[in-house]
């Protein structure tokens, strides 16, 4: 194992056999804060963001971080200070943006099931735009806005029926998905939106899926969206902004997604060709901004030899790292300190009472009880999806900035978990 085998970020590397994130040794952080522990690199997040910023230099464009990927306040603050807006999917996320120092005016609100109360809260806060996902939602949002004496800025999320060639649970732009309004119904939906006095049509939106590793699906979706823009504008409904969603993949296991700047060089060229290059653009990346910036540190509890399999039982589990159980996803698992001895093959599993509680299968590791490991590419869709299953507290989180470690979330206690519960 050498530095070039570690996926996705230059800020994670072995030095003299020890794994470092920026200037800090991960073994030291694990000892100081305990495990399981999420550790994020601020430089790595800003590095990922800079690829988008480079692509959009000289353009009218705004990055709205899709915060469901990692909604911890310390992480949001990094992106707010770097000038990002936010893509939210609940009123809870709006409250987080505000608590982290972000502005409601830089927020766009996506999601198929916004409640009336969430619409009210977002309208009162003055968000930038609602990404509306159904015709019924247009009517409900109109009524809520009128009841408040406000006008809701809307863009309609269109479903371009493009296959992003990713896991079925994370593809969102195909005909049988619950997301967006079908391509064929879009013009009609825009005409309806334009006729409603509580709405102001401001843009168009599309998001075709997640962990997309090729440029093709993006180009296909772009062309379909631009065809729709032409239709909608010929019907006399001007669109101020074009929002192309998120979805760019990261390297988990030798995946080779295009870099954000390479992808956008292609997409911007196409936009220019079709005469849309000077439009206000928006994007909503999540995973590609934070995924490779984080690791989850864990301690080996027991080694359990078996007839068919050897198990390496660690103190992190599916409640901390839900992606393998949910999508059979792959995370690299590496030691915090390298040794030269050969390893054994293990299934790396957590202590939760489910056979689905595995973190990695058939991994070669040279480990003993008490050794510490890092589960890589754990910055996105891990902590934000974590749960208290088996009454396990959520892990602590540390944000590293150069040679400084900031504890941005303390480890959850059992009394934290029982808060609000009563017995008869
Ligand atoms: C989840 C989501 C995103 C971000 O997706 P990533 O794959 O993490 O980039 C963007 N927009 C919408 C509407 C989403 O639901």
mmCIF file of C-alpha atoms in Angstrom, residues 24-418:
data_model
loop_
_atom_site.group_PDB
_atom_site.id
_atom_site.type_symbol
_atom_site.label_atom_id
_atom_site.label_comp_id
_atom_site.label_asym_id
_atom_site.label_seq_id
_atom_site.Cartn_x
_atom_site.Cartn_y
_atom_site.Cartn_z
ATOM 1 C CA UNK A 24 -2.099 15.129 11.688
ATOM 2 C CA UNK A 25 -1.508 11.462 12.415
ATOM 3 C CA UNK A 26 -4.818 9.604 12.445
ATOM 4 C CA UNK A 27 -3.617 7.172 15.140
ATOM 5 C CA UNK A 28 -3.189 10.158 17.501
ATOM 6 C CA UNK A 29 -6.712 11.419 16.749
ATOM 7 C CA UNK A 30 -8.162 7.938 17.345
ATOM 8 C CA UNK A 31 -6.404 7.685 20.711
ATOM 9 C CA UNK A 32 -7.401 11.201 21.754
ATOM 10 C CA UNK A 33 -11.075 11.084 20.723
ATOM 11 C CA UNK A 34 -11.867 7.372 20.739
ATOM 12 C CA UNK A 35 -13.488 5.287 18.007
ATOM 13 C CA UNK A 36 -15.563 5.116 15.919
ATOM 14 C CA UNK A 37 -14.532 8.602 14.842
ATOM 15 C CA UNK A 38 -15.185 10.514 11.646
ATOM 16 C CA UNK A 39 -12.308 12.749 10.575
ATOM 17 C CA UNK A 40 -12.637 15.247 7.748
ATOM 18 C CA UNK A 41 -10.029 17.327 5.929
ATOM 19 C CA UNK A 42 -11.046 20.925 5.351
ATOM 20 C CA UNK A 43 -8.379 21.328 2.655
ATOM 21 C CA UNK A 44 -9.766 18.296 0.849
ATOM 22 C CA UNK A 45 -13.293 19.764 0.801
ATOM 23 C CA UNK A 46 -12.029 23.096 -0.503
ATOM 24 C CA UNK A 47 -9.860 21.269 -3.058
ATOM 25 C CA UNK A 48 -12.951 19.442 -4.370
ATOM 26 C CA UNK A 49 -14.888 22.706 -4.491
ATOM 27 C CA UNK A 50 -12.064 24.454 -6.339
ATOM 28 C CA UNK A 51 -12.439 22.064 -9.297
ATOM 29 C CA UNK A 52 -15.997 23.369 -9.771
ATOM 30 C CA UNK A 53 -14.904 26.965 -9.189
ATOM 31 C CA UNK A 54 -12.168 26.610 -11.838
ATOM 32 C CA UNK A 55 -14.694 25.218 -14.302
ATOM 33 C CA UNK A 56 -17.076 28.133 -13.741
ATOM 34 C CA UNK A 57 -14.480 30.943 -13.686
ATOM 35 C CA UNK A 58 -15.890 33.871 -15.672
ATOM 36 C CA UNK A 59 -19.387 32.335 -15.828
ATOM 37 C CA UNK A 60 -22.587 33.184 -14.015
ATOM 38 C CA UNK A 61 -22.781 30.078 -11.848
ATOM 39 C CA UNK A 62 -23.404 29.098 -8.251
ATOM 40 C CA UNK A 63 -22.578 25.900 -6.404
ATOM 41 C CA UNK A 64 -25.318 24.793 -4.002
ATOM 42 C CA UNK A 65 -23.859 22.082 -1.763
ATOM 43 C CA UNK A 66 -26.413 19.226 -1.475
ATOM 44 C CA UNK A 67 -26.094 19.017 2.275
ATOM 45 C CA UNK A 68 -27.823 15.686 2.800
ATOM 46 C CA UNK A 69 -24.439 14.180 1.883
ATOM 47 C CA UNK A 70 -23.023 15.533 5.152
ATOM 48 C CA UNK A 71 -25.033 18.031 7.136
ATOM 49 C CA UNK A 72 -22.787 18.451 10.183
ATOM 50 C CA UNK A 73 -22.592 22.120 11.160
ATOM 51 C CA UNK A 74 -18.796 22.299 10.983
ATOM 52 C CA UNK A 75 -18.880 20.970 7.419
ATOM 53 C CA UNK A 76 -21.643 23.377 6.376
ATOM 54 C CA UNK A 77 -19.677 26.297 7.807
ATOM 55 C CA UNK A 78 -16.686 25.455 5.570
ATOM 56 C CA UNK A 79 -18.893 25.602 2.470
ATOM 57 C CA UNK A 80 -20.832 28.691 3.596
ATOM 58 C CA UNK A 81 -17.564 30.578 4.153
ATOM 59 C CA UNK A 82 -16.314 29.418 0.746
ATOM 60 C CA UNK A 83 -19.316 31.107 -0.874
ATOM 61 C CA UNK A 84 -21.529 28.084 -1.538
ATOM 62 C CA UNK A 85 -25.281 28.057 -1.388
ATOM 63 C CA UNK A 86 -27.119 24.937 -0.204
ATOM 64 C CA UNK A 87 -29.550 22.436 -1.683
ATOM 65 C CA UNK A 88 -31.861 21.272 1.104
ATOM 66 C CA UNK A 89 -34.498 18.544 1.303
ATOM 67 C CA UNK A 90 -36.207 19.409 4.605
ATOM 68 C CA UNK A 91 -36.924 22.302 6.952
ATOM 69 C CA UNK A 92 -34.507 20.679 9.376
ATOM 70 C CA UNK A 93 -31.742 21.179 6.844
ATOM 71 C CA UNK A 94 -32.732 24.850 6.474
ATOM 72 C CA UNK A 95 -32.328 25.282 10.243
ATOM 73 C CA UNK A 96 -28.885 23.680 9.985
ATOM 74 C CA UNK A 97 -27.833 26.087 7.202
ATOM 75 C CA UNK A 98 -28.845 29.023 9.357
ATOM 76 C CA UNK A 99 -27.129 27.597 12.457
ATOM 77 C CA UNK A 100 -23.918 27.172 10.443
ATOM 78 C CA UNK A 101 -23.911 30.776 9.221
ATOM 79 C CA UNK A 102 -25.373 30.201 5.750
ATOM 80 C CA UNK A 103 -28.020 32.475 4.268
ATOM 81 C CA UNK A 104 -31.575 31.418 3.431
ATOM 82 C CA UNK A 105 -31.297 33.559 0.287
ATOM 83 C CA UNK A 106 -28.683 31.056 -0.969
ATOM 84 C CA UNK A 107 -30.881 28.010 -0.393
ATOM 85 C CA UNK A 108 -32.776 25.920 -2.924
ATOM 86 C CA UNK A 109 -35.307 23.378 -1.668
ATOM 87 C CA UNK A 110 -35.603 20.006 -3.431
ATOM 88 C CA UNK A 111 -37.582 16.874 -2.574
ATOM 89 C CA UNK A 112 -40.801 15.135 -3.572
ATOM 90 C CA UNK A 113 -42.639 15.449 -0.262
ATOM 91 C CA UNK A 114 -42.297 18.961 1.146
ATOM 92 C CA UNK A 115 -44.957 19.526 3.806
ATOM 93 C CA UNK A 116 -47.065 22.690 3.932
ATOM 94 C CA UNK A 117 -45.302 23.612 7.158
ATOM 95 C CA UNK A 118 -41.903 23.220 5.484
ATOM 96 C CA UNK A 119 -43.086 25.384 2.579
ATOM 97 C CA UNK A 120 -44.211 28.077 5.043
ATOM 98 C CA UNK A 121 -40.925 28.031 6.940
ATOM 99 C CA UNK A 122 -38.908 28.252 3.724
ATOM 100 C CA UNK A 123 -41.060 31.089 2.328
ATOM 101 C CA UNK A 124 -40.797 33.047 5.565
ATOM 102 C CA UNK A 125 -37.016 32.552 5.595
ATOM 103 C CA UNK A 126 -36.854 33.834 1.987
ATOM 104 C CA UNK A 127 -35.110 30.968 0.180
ATOM 105 C CA UNK A 128 -33.887 31.411 -3.400
ATOM 106 C CA UNK A 129 -35.982 28.746 -5.099
ATOM 107 C CA UNK A 130 -38.244 25.724 -4.663
ATOM 108 C CA UNK A 131 -37.389 22.839 -6.954
ATOM 109 C CA UNK A 132 -40.897 21.522 -7.490
ATOM 110 C CA UNK A 133 -41.288 17.820 -8.248
ATOM 111 C CA UNK A 134 -44.991 17.408 -9.131
ATOM 112 C CA UNK A 135 -47.992 19.289 -10.486
ATOM 113 C CA UNK A 136 -49.843 18.867 -7.183
ATOM 114 C CA UNK A 137 -46.915 20.448 -5.379
ATOM 115 C CA UNK A 138 -47.281 23.512 -7.641
ATOM 116 C CA UNK A 139 -50.886 23.950 -6.475
ATOM 117 C CA UNK A 140 -50.094 23.418 -2.813
ATOM 118 C CA UNK A 141 -47.100 25.768 -2.874
ATOM 119 C CA UNK A 142 -49.223 28.382 -4.651
ATOM 120 C CA UNK A 143 -51.878 28.159 -1.924
ATOM 121 C CA UNK A 144 -49.330 28.333 0.892
ATOM 122 C CA UNK A 145 -47.602 31.345 -0.708
ATOM 123 C CA UNK A 146 -50.902 33.194 -1.227
ATOM 124 C CA UNK A 147 -51.919 32.536 2.385
ATOM 125 C CA UNK A 148 -48.702 34.273 3.485
ATOM 126 C CA UNK A 149 -49.035 37.106 0.959
ATOM 127 C CA UNK A 150 -45.832 35.935 -0.714
ATOM 128 C CA UNK A 151 -44.695 34.736 -4.121
ATOM 129 C CA UNK A 152 -42.746 31.469 -4.245
ATOM 130 C CA UNK A 153 -39.828 31.339 -6.698
ATOM 131 C CA UNK A 154 -40.006 27.984 -8.482
ATOM 132 C CA UNK A 155 -38.130 25.829 -10.888
ATOM 133 C CA UNK A 156 -39.560 22.526 -11.995
ATOM 134 C CA UNK A 157 -37.478 19.408 -11.670
ATOM 135 C CA UNK A 158 -37.730 17.562 -14.929
ATOM 136 C CA UNK A 159 -37.106 13.880 -15.269
ATOM 137 C CA UNK A 160 -35.179 13.582 -18.548
ATOM 138 C CA UNK A 161 -35.439 9.748 -18.670
ATOM 139 C CA UNK A 162 -31.673 9.276 -18.871
ATOM 140 C CA UNK A 163 -29.934 6.208 -17.462
ATOM 141 C CA UNK A 164 -27.048 7.399 -15.277
ATOM 142 C CA UNK A 165 -25.618 3.823 -15.201
ATOM 143 C CA UNK A 166 -25.324 3.733 -11.442
ATOM 144 C CA UNK A 167 -26.894 1.664 -8.632
ATOM 145 C CA UNK A 168 -30.711 1.479 -9.076
ATOM 146 C CA UNK A 169 -31.282 2.967 -5.598
ATOM 147 C CA UNK A 170 -29.344 6.107 -6.546
ATOM 148 C CA UNK A 171 -30.603 6.683 -10.087
ATOM 149 C CA UNK A 172 -33.300 9.329 -10.107
ATOM 150 C CA UNK A 173 -33.766 10.453 -13.714
ATOM 151 C CA UNK A 174 -35.387 7.359 -15.203
ATOM 152 C CA UNK A 175 -39.055 6.892 -16.094
ATOM 153 C CA UNK A 176 -40.129 4.687 -13.127
ATOM 154 C CA UNK A 177 -38.490 6.987 -10.528
ATOM 155 C CA UNK A 178 -40.531 9.001 -8.054
ATOM 156 C CA UNK A 179 -38.520 12.151 -8.850
ATOM 157 C CA UNK A 180 -39.341 15.079 -11.094
ATOM 158 C CA UNK A 181 -42.001 15.720 -13.719
ATOM 159 C CA UNK A 182 -41.909 13.584 -16.859
ATOM 160 C CA UNK A 183 -40.196 15.164 -19.818
ATOM 161 C CA UNK A 184 -43.450 14.950 -21.855
ATOM 162 C CA UNK A 185 -45.501 16.817 -19.245
ATOM 163 C CA UNK A 186 -42.995 19.566 -18.539
ATOM 164 C CA UNK A 187 -44.342 22.261 -20.886
ATOM 165 C CA UNK A 188 -47.840 21.769 -19.543
ATOM 166 C CA UNK A 189 -46.563 21.987 -15.961
ATOM 167 C CA UNK A 190 -44.713 25.236 -16.735
ATOM 168 C CA UNK A 191 -47.836 26.747 -18.317
ATOM 169 C CA UNK A 192 -49.762 25.804 -15.209
ATOM 170 C CA UNK A 193 -47.081 27.249 -12.896
ATOM 171 C CA UNK A 194 -46.996 30.508 -14.872
ATOM 172 C CA UNK A 195 -50.764 30.868 -14.452
ATOM 173 C CA UNK A 196 -50.650 30.610 -10.638
ATOM 174 C CA UNK A 197 -50.471 34.015 -8.898
ATOM 175 C CA UNK A 198 -48.551 32.721 -5.858
ATOM 176 C CA UNK A 199 -45.659 31.388 -7.965
ATOM 177 C CA UNK A 200 -42.909 33.030 -9.943
ATOM 178 C CA UNK A 201 -41.208 30.764 -12.462
ATOM 179 C CA UNK A 202 -37.469 31.358 -12.225
ATOM 180 C CA UNK A 203 -35.717 28.306 -13.597
ATOM 181 C CA UNK A 204 -35.527 24.665 -14.568
ATOM 182 C CA UNK A 205 -33.877 21.848 -12.657
ATOM 183 C CA UNK A 206 -32.733 18.303 -13.251
ATOM 184 C CA UNK A 207 -30.782 15.762 -11.191
ATOM 185 C CA UNK A 208 -30.365 12.332 -12.720
ATOM 186 C CA UNK A 209 -28.733 10.274 -9.981
ATOM 187 C CA UNK A 210 -25.673 9.800 -7.838
ATOM 188 C CA UNK A 211 -22.170 8.289 -8.111
ATOM 189 C CA UNK A 212 -22.210 8.911 -11.872
ATOM 190 C CA UNK A 213 -18.786 8.131 -13.302
ATOM 191 C CA UNK A 214 -19.166 8.962 -17.002
ATOM 192 C CA UNK A 215 -19.883 12.138 -18.934
ATOM 193 C CA UNK A 216 -22.416 10.629 -21.365
ATOM 194 C CA UNK A 217 -25.511 10.704 -19.126
ATOM 195 C CA UNK A 218 -24.837 14.347 -18.239
ATOM 196 C CA UNK A 219 -24.555 15.332 -21.913
ATOM 197 C CA UNK A 220 -27.775 13.463 -22.731
ATOM 198 C CA UNK A 221 -29.631 15.121 -19.855
ATOM 199 C CA UNK A 222 -28.238 18.540 -20.787
ATOM 200 C CA UNK A 223 -29.505 18.238 -24.360
ATOM 201 C CA UNK A 224 -32.945 17.135 -23.192
ATOM 202 C CA UNK A 225 -33.182 19.973 -20.687
ATOM 203 C CA UNK A 226 -32.110 22.536 -23.299
ATOM 204 C CA UNK A 227 -34.742 21.198 -25.725
ATOM 205 C CA UNK A 228 -37.295 21.826 -22.978
ATOM 206 C CA UNK A 229 -35.939 25.314 -22.253
ATOM 207 C CA UNK A 230 -36.451 26.176 -25.936
ATOM 208 C CA UNK A 231 -40.037 24.871 -25.840
ATOM 209 C CA UNK A 232 -40.898 26.628 -22.584
ATOM 210 C CA UNK A 233 -39.412 29.951 -23.641
ATOM 211 C CA UNK A 234 -41.156 29.781 -27.034
ATOM 212 C CA UNK A 235 -44.368 29.493 -25.033
ATOM 213 C CA UNK A 236 -43.539 32.881 -23.509
ATOM 214 C CA UNK A 237 -42.207 31.695 -20.140
ATOM 215 C CA UNK A 238 -38.659 32.986 -19.591
ATOM 216 C CA UNK A 239 -36.305 30.897 -17.450
ATOM 217 C CA UNK A 240 -33.741 32.830 -15.492
ATOM 218 C CA UNK A 241 -31.566 29.963 -14.301
ATOM 219 C CA UNK A 242 -30.653 26.459 -15.404
ATOM 220 C CA UNK A 243 -29.900 23.967 -12.600
ATOM 221 C CA UNK A 244 -28.138 20.741 -13.557
ATOM 222 C CA UNK A 245 -28.223 18.975 -10.202
ATOM 223 C CA UNK A 246 -25.412 16.971 -8.662
ATOM 224 C CA UNK A 247 -24.475 13.347 -8.952
ATOM 225 C CA UNK A 248 -20.809 13.362 -9.942
ATOM 226 C CA UNK A 249 -19.167 10.237 -8.548
ATOM 227 C CA UNK A 250 -16.002 9.792 -6.519
ATOM 228 C CA UNK A 251 -13.267 7.188 -6.395
ATOM 229 C CA UNK A 252 -14.186 4.478 -3.877
ATOM 230 C CA UNK A 253 -12.416 1.532 -5.453
ATOM 231 C CA UNK A 254 -10.566 2.479 -8.603
ATOM 232 C CA UNK A 255 -13.601 4.340 -9.983
ATOM 233 C CA UNK A 256 -12.564 6.907 -12.554
ATOM 234 C CA UNK A 257 -15.186 9.650 -12.706
ATOM 235 C CA UNK A 258 -14.281 12.723 -14.728
ATOM 236 C CA UNK A 259 -12.979 15.593 -12.594
ATOM 237 C CA UNK A 260 -15.521 18.349 -12.020
ATOM 238 C CA UNK A 261 -13.587 20.748 -14.248
ATOM 239 C CA UNK A 262 -13.231 18.201 -17.073
ATOM 240 C CA UNK A 263 -16.943 17.335 -16.898
ATOM 241 C CA UNK A 264 -17.973 20.974 -16.896
ATOM 242 C CA UNK A 265 -15.591 21.892 -19.712
ATOM 243 C CA UNK A 266 -17.607 19.446 -21.843
ATOM 244 C CA UNK A 267 -20.986 20.631 -20.584
ATOM 245 C CA UNK A 268 -20.134 24.322 -20.903
ATOM 246 C CA UNK A 269 -18.894 23.761 -24.465
ATOM 247 C CA UNK A 270 -22.264 22.200 -25.267
ATOM 248 C CA UNK A 271 -24.111 25.064 -23.572
ATOM 249 C CA UNK A 272 -22.068 27.566 -25.606
ATOM 250 C CA UNK A 273 -22.718 25.645 -28.827
ATOM 251 C CA UNK A 274 -26.437 25.789 -28.192
ATOM 252 C CA UNK A 275 -26.392 29.468 -27.241
ATOM 253 C CA UNK A 276 -27.041 29.071 -23.508
ATOM 254 C CA UNK A 277 -23.513 29.792 -22.258
ATOM 255 C CA UNK A 278 -24.363 33.142 -20.690
ATOM 256 C CA UNK A 279 -27.279 31.885 -18.605
ATOM 257 C CA UNK A 280 -27.248 31.815 -14.813
ATOM 258 C CA UNK A 281 -26.182 28.259 -13.980
ATOM 259 C CA UNK A 282 -26.656 26.325 -10.759
ATOM 260 C CA UNK A 283 -25.403 22.951 -9.628
ATOM 261 C CA UNK A 284 -26.118 20.837 -6.554
ATOM 262 C CA UNK A 285 -23.149 18.557 -5.901
ATOM 263 C CA UNK A 286 -23.027 16.598 -2.651
ATOM 264 C CA UNK A 287 -20.877 13.478 -2.636
ATOM 265 C CA UNK A 288 -18.157 14.900 -4.902
ATOM 266 C CA UNK A 289 -17.496 17.764 -2.438
ATOM 267 C CA UNK A 290 -17.169 15.718 0.756
ATOM 268 C CA UNK A 291 -16.973 11.983 0.012
ATOM 269 C CA UNK A 292 -13.214 11.590 -0.276
ATOM 270 C CA UNK A 293 -12.552 14.249 2.381
ATOM 271 C CA UNK A 294 -13.594 12.001 5.262
ATOM 272 C CA UNK A 295 -12.526 8.760 6.912
ATOM 273 C CA UNK A 296 -14.059 6.723 9.716
ATOM 274 C CA UNK A 297 -11.550 5.467 12.273
ATOM 275 C CA UNK A 298 -12.377 2.227 14.022
ATOM 276 C CA UNK A 299 -10.736 -0.257 16.396
ATOM 277 C CA UNK A 300 -10.509 -4.003 15.890
ATOM 278 C CA UNK A 301 -12.401 -5.663 18.729
ATOM 279 C CA UNK A 302 -11.964 -9.369 18.021
ATOM 280 C CA UNK A 303 -10.683 -11.653 15.298
ATOM 281 C CA UNK A 304 -12.991 -14.605 14.835
ATOM 282 C CA UNK A 305 -11.722 -17.454 12.681
ATOM 283 C CA UNK A 306 -14.468 -19.445 10.983
ATOM 284 C CA UNK A 307 -14.784 -22.511 8.805
ATOM 285 C CA UNK A 308 -15.578 -20.575 5.647
ATOM 286 C CA UNK A 309 -14.653 -17.036 6.626
ATOM 287 C CA UNK A 310 -12.447 -15.169 9.044
ATOM 288 C CA UNK A 311 -14.192 -12.243 10.652
ATOM 289 C CA UNK A 312 -12.561 -9.034 11.762
ATOM 290 C CA UNK A 313 -15.041 -7.468 14.175
ATOM 291 C CA UNK A 314 -14.646 -3.702 14.472
ATOM 292 C CA UNK A 315 -16.320 -1.098 16.687
ATOM 293 C CA UNK A 316 -17.944 0.758 13.752
ATOM 294 C CA UNK A 317 -21.104 -0.748 12.307
ATOM 295 C CA UNK A 318 -23.926 -0.347 9.809
ATOM 296 C CA UNK A 319 -25.430 2.364 12.012
ATOM 297 C CA UNK A 320 -22.262 4.464 11.429
ATOM 298 C CA UNK A 321 -21.497 3.342 7.863
ATOM 299 C CA UNK A 322 -24.809 2.365 6.260
ATOM 300 C CA UNK A 323 -23.722 2.311 2.615
ATOM 301 C CA UNK A 324 -22.514 -1.303 2.386
ATOM 302 C CA UNK A 325 -25.759 -2.617 3.941
ATOM 303 C CA UNK A 326 -27.945 -0.278 1.864
ATOM 304 C CA UNK A 327 -26.301 -0.427 -1.555
ATOM 305 C CA UNK A 328 -23.626 -3.120 -1.191
ATOM 306 C CA UNK A 329 -21.258 -0.187 -1.512
ATOM 307 C CA UNK A 330 -17.493 -0.521 -1.294
ATOM 308 C CA UNK A 331 -15.242 1.416 1.086
ATOM 309 C CA UNK A 332 -11.514 0.807 1.235
ATOM 310 C CA UNK A 333 -10.322 -0.273 4.690
ATOM 311 C CA UNK A 334 -6.686 0.417 5.551
ATOM 312 C CA UNK A 335 -4.482 0.240 8.659
ATOM 313 C CA UNK A 336 -3.453 3.435 10.460
ATOM 314 C CA UNK A 337 0.041 1.998 10.740
ATOM 315 C CA UNK A 338 1.580 -0.094 7.954
ATOM 316 C CA UNK A 339 3.451 -3.309 8.655
ATOM 317 C CA UNK A 340 5.447 -5.367 6.232
ATOM 318 C CA UNK A 341 4.021 -8.760 7.238
ATOM 319 C CA UNK A 342 1.530 -10.521 5.005
ATOM 320 C CA UNK A 343 -2.105 -10.334 5.996
ATOM 321 C CA UNK A 344 -5.051 -12.716 6.165
ATOM 322 C CA UNK A 345 -8.377 -12.426 4.392
ATOM 323 C CA UNK A 346 -11.262 -11.213 6.546
ATOM 324 C CA UNK A 347 -14.826 -10.090 6.297
ATOM 325 C CA UNK A 348 -14.817 -6.842 8.245
ATOM 326 C CA UNK A 349 -18.047 -6.639 10.242
ATOM 327 C CA UNK A 350 -19.627 -4.547 12.974
ATOM 328 C CA UNK A 351 -21.232 -5.625 16.257
ATOM 329 C CA UNK A 352 -24.849 -4.987 15.189
ATOM 330 C CA UNK A 353 -27.188 -7.984 15.270
ATOM 331 C CA UNK A 354 -27.781 -8.248 11.499
ATOM 332 C CA UNK A 355 -25.980 -10.298 8.880
ATOM 333 C CA UNK A 356 -26.237 -7.177 6.755
ATOM 334 C CA UNK A 357 -23.870 -5.468 9.173
ATOM 335 C CA UNK A 358 -20.703 -5.819 7.144
ATOM 336 C CA UNK A 359 -18.347 -3.017 6.164
ATOM 337 C CA UNK A 360 -16.021 -4.861 3.777
ATOM 338 C CA UNK A 361 -15.812 -8.383 2.384
ATOM 339 C CA UNK A 362 -12.708 -10.445 1.621
ATOM 340 C CA UNK A 363 -10.201 -7.827 2.705
ATOM 341 C CA UNK A 364 -6.566 -8.690 3.244
ATOM 342 C CA UNK A 365 -5.425 -7.203 6.549
ATOM 343 C CA UNK A 366 -2.598 -7.800 8.964
ATOM 344 C CA UNK A 367 -4.402 -6.986 12.197
ATOM 345 C CA UNK A 368 -4.736 -7.882 15.843
ATOM 346 C CA UNK A 369 -7.308 -6.995 18.445
ATOM 347 C CA UNK A 370 -6.803 -3.344 19.456
ATOM 348 C CA UNK A 371 -5.360 -2.232 16.099
ATOM 349 C CA UNK A 372 -6.965 0.736 14.429
ATOM 350 C CA UNK A 373 -8.241 0.959 10.871
ATOM 351 C CA UNK A 374 -9.546 3.709 8.608
ATOM 352 C CA UNK A 375 -12.626 3.203 6.462
ATOM 353 C CA UNK A 376 -11.983 5.534 3.528
ATOM 354 C CA UNK A 377 -14.221 7.776 1.424
ATOM 355 C CA UNK A 378 -16.568 8.120 4.398
ATOM 356 C CA UNK A 379 -17.256 11.855 4.134
ATOM 357 C CA UNK A 380 -20.575 11.522 2.278
ATOM 358 C CA UNK A 381 -23.746 9.612 3.153
ATOM 359 C CA UNK A 382 -22.248 8.096 6.304
ATOM 360 C CA UNK A 383 -22.709 10.353 9.345
ATOM 361 C CA UNK A 384 -25.756 11.975 7.733
ATOM 362 C CA UNK A 385 -27.361 8.534 7.316
ATOM 363 C CA UNK A 386 -26.241 7.169 10.676
ATOM 364 C CA UNK A 387 -28.740 5.843 13.181
ATOM 365 C CA UNK A 388 -29.048 4.696 16.771
ATOM 366 C CA UNK A 389 -29.884 1.095 15.887
ATOM 367 C CA UNK A 390 -28.921 -1.245 18.719
ATOM 368 C CA UNK A 391 -28.870 1.889 20.955
ATOM 369 C CA UNK A 392 -25.471 2.782 19.611
ATOM 370 C CA UNK A 393 -24.533 6.436 20.003
ATOM 371 C CA UNK A 394 -23.543 8.396 16.951
ATOM 372 C CA UNK A 395 -19.789 8.733 16.491
ATOM 373 C CA UNK A 396 -17.812 11.889 17.237
ATOM 374 C CA UNK A 397 -16.538 14.040 14.366
ATOM 375 C CA UNK A 398 -13.287 15.946 13.965
ATOM 376 C CA UNK A 399 -12.544 18.529 11.280
ATOM 377 C CA UNK A 400 -8.837 18.874 10.540
ATOM 378 C CA UNK A 401 -7.428 22.152 9.263
ATOM 379 C CA UNK A 402 -3.680 21.893 8.680
ATOM 380 C CA UNK A 403 -2.168 20.928 12.027
ATOM 381 C CA UNK A 404 -5.316 21.685 14.027
ATOM 382 C CA UNK A 405 -8.099 19.269 14.933
ATOM 383 C CA UNK A 406 -11.513 20.719 15.784
ATOM 384 C CA UNK A 407 -14.003 18.449 17.524
ATOM 385 C CA UNK A 408 -17.172 19.420 15.611
ATOM 386 C CA UNK A 409 -19.464 16.818 17.214
ATOM 387 C CA UNK A 410 -19.078 15.074 20.552
ATOM 388 C CA UNK A 411 -19.837 11.397 20.855
ATOM 389 C CA UNK A 412 -23.534 10.825 21.535
ATOM 390 C CA UNK A 413 -24.299 9.447 24.998
ATOM 391 C CA UNK A 414 -27.022 7.020 26.047
ATOM 392 C CA UNK A 415 -28.836 9.848 27.839
ATOM 393 C CA UNK A 416 -28.712 11.912 24.605
ATOM 394 C CA UNK A 417 -30.432 8.978 22.963
ATOM 395 C CA UNK A 418 -33.131 8.590 25.611
#
